[in-house]
mmCIF file of C-alpha atoms in Angstrom:
data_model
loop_
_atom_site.group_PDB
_atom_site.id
_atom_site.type_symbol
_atom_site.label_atom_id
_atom_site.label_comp_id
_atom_site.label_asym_id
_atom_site.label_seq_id
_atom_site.Cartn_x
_atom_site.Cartn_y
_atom_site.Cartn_z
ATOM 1 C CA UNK A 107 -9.330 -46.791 31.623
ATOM 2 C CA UNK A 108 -7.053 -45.328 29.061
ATOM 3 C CA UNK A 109 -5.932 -42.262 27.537
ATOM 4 C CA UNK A 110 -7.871 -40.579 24.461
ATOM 5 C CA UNK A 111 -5.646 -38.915 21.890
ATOM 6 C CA UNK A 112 -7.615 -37.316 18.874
ATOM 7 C CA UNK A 113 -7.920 -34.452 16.723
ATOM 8 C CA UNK A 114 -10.801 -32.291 15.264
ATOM 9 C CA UNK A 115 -10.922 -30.405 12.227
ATOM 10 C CA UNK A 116 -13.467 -28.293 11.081
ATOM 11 C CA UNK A 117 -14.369 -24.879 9.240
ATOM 12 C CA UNK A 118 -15.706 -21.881 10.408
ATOM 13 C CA UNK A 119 -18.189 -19.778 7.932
ATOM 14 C CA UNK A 120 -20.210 -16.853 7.691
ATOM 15 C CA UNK A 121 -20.220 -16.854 3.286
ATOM 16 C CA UNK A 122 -18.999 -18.959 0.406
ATOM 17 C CA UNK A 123 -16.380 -16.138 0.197
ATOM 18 C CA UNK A 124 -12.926 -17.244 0.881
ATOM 19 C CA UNK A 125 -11.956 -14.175 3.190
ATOM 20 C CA UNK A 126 -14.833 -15.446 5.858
ATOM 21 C CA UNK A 127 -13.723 -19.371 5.907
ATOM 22 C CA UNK A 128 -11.603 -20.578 8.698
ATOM 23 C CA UNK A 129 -9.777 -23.469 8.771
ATOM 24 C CA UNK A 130 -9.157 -25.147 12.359
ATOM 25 C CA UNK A 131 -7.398 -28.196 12.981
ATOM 26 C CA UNK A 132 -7.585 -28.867 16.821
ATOM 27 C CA UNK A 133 -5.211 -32.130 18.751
ATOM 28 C CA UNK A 134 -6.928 -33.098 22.014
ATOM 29 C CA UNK A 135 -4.924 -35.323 24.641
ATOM 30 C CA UNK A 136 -7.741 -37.104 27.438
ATOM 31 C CA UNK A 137 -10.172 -33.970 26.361
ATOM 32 C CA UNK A 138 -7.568 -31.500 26.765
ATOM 33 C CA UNK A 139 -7.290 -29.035 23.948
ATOM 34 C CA UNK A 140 -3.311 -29.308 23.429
ATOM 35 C CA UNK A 141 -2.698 -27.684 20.205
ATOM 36 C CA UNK A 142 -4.435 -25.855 17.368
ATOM 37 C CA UNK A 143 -4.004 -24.736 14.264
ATOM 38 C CA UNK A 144 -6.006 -21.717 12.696
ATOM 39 C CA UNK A 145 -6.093 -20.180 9.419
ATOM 40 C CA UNK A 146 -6.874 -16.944 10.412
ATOM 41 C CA UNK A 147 -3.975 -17.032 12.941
ATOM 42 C CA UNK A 148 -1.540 -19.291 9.948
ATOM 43 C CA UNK A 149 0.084 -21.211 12.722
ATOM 44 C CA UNK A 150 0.336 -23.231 15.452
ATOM 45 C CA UNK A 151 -0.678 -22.768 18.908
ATOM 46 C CA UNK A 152 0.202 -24.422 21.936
ATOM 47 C CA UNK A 153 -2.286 -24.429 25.372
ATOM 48 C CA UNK A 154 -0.036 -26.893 27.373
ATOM 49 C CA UNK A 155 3.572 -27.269 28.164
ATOM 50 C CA UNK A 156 3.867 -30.154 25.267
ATOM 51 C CA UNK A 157 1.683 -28.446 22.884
ATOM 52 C CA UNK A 158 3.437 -25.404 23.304
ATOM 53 C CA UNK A 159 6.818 -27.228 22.297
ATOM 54 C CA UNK A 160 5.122 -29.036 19.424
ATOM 55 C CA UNK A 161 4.056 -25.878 18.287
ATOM 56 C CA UNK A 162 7.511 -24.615 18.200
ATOM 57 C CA UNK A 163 8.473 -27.552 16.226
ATOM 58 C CA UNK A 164 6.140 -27.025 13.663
ATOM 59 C CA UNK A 165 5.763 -23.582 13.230
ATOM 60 C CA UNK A 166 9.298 -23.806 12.207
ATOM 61 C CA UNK A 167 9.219 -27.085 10.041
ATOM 62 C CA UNK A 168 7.145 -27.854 6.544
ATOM 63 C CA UNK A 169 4.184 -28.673 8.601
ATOM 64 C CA UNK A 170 2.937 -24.826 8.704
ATOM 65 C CA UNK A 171 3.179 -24.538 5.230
ATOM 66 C CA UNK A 172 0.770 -28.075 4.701
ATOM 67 C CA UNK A 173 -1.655 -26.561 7.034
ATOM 68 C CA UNK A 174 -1.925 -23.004 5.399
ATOM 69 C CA UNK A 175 -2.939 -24.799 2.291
ATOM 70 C CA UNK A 176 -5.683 -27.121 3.722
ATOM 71 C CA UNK A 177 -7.756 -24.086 3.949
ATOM 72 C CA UNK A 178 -8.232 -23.897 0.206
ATOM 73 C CA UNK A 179 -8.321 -27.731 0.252
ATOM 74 C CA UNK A 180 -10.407 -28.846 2.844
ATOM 75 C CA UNK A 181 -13.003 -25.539 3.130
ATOM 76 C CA UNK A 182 -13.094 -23.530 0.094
ATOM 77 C CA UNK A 183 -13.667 -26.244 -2.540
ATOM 78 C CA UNK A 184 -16.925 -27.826 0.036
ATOM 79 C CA UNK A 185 -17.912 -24.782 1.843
ATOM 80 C CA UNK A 186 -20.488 -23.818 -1.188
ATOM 81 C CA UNK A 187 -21.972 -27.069 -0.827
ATOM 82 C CA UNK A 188 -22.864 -26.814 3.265
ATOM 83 C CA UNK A 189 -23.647 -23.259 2.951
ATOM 84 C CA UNK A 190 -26.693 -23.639 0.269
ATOM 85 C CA UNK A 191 -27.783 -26.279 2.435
ATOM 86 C CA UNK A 192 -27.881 -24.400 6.073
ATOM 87 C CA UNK A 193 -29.631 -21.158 4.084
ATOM 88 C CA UNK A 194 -32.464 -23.404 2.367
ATOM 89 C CA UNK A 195 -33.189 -25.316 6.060
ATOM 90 C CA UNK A 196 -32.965 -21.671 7.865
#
């Protein structure tokens, strides 16, 4: 018995073209959804008491600003990659 504490982070795509990539960075607390962060949103949300407050906290700090870029970072650069791949195997 313990707690779990992890986060998720994935990207949402319908094209290799920047406008349809989501970034979506997702902290879980014992399999509760807590707090996400979405691209197409560009900020924090909160779905509990403490992740509403952390989303507070970094909506206002240099944390937003990290996470608006890992869009290009972590989707646009790979995206091409995993979308030849899904359109050959469909």
């Amino acid at each position: 018995d313990g707690f779990w504490n992890y986060v998720v982070t994935h990207c949402d795509f319908n094209s290799t073209d920047s406008k349809d990539i989501t970034f979506i960075r997702s902290y879980y607390y014992n399999k509760l959804e807590i707090v996400r962060f979405d691209s197409s949103v560009g900020r924090y949300v909160g779905y509990t008491e403490l992740g509403v407050k952390n989303a507070e906290a970094w909506n206002s700090g240099p944390e937003v600003v990290q996470m608006r870029n890992e869009k290009e970072r972590y989707c646009v650069n790979y995206v091409g990659n995993d979308y030849r791949s899904a359109v050959t195997k469909s």
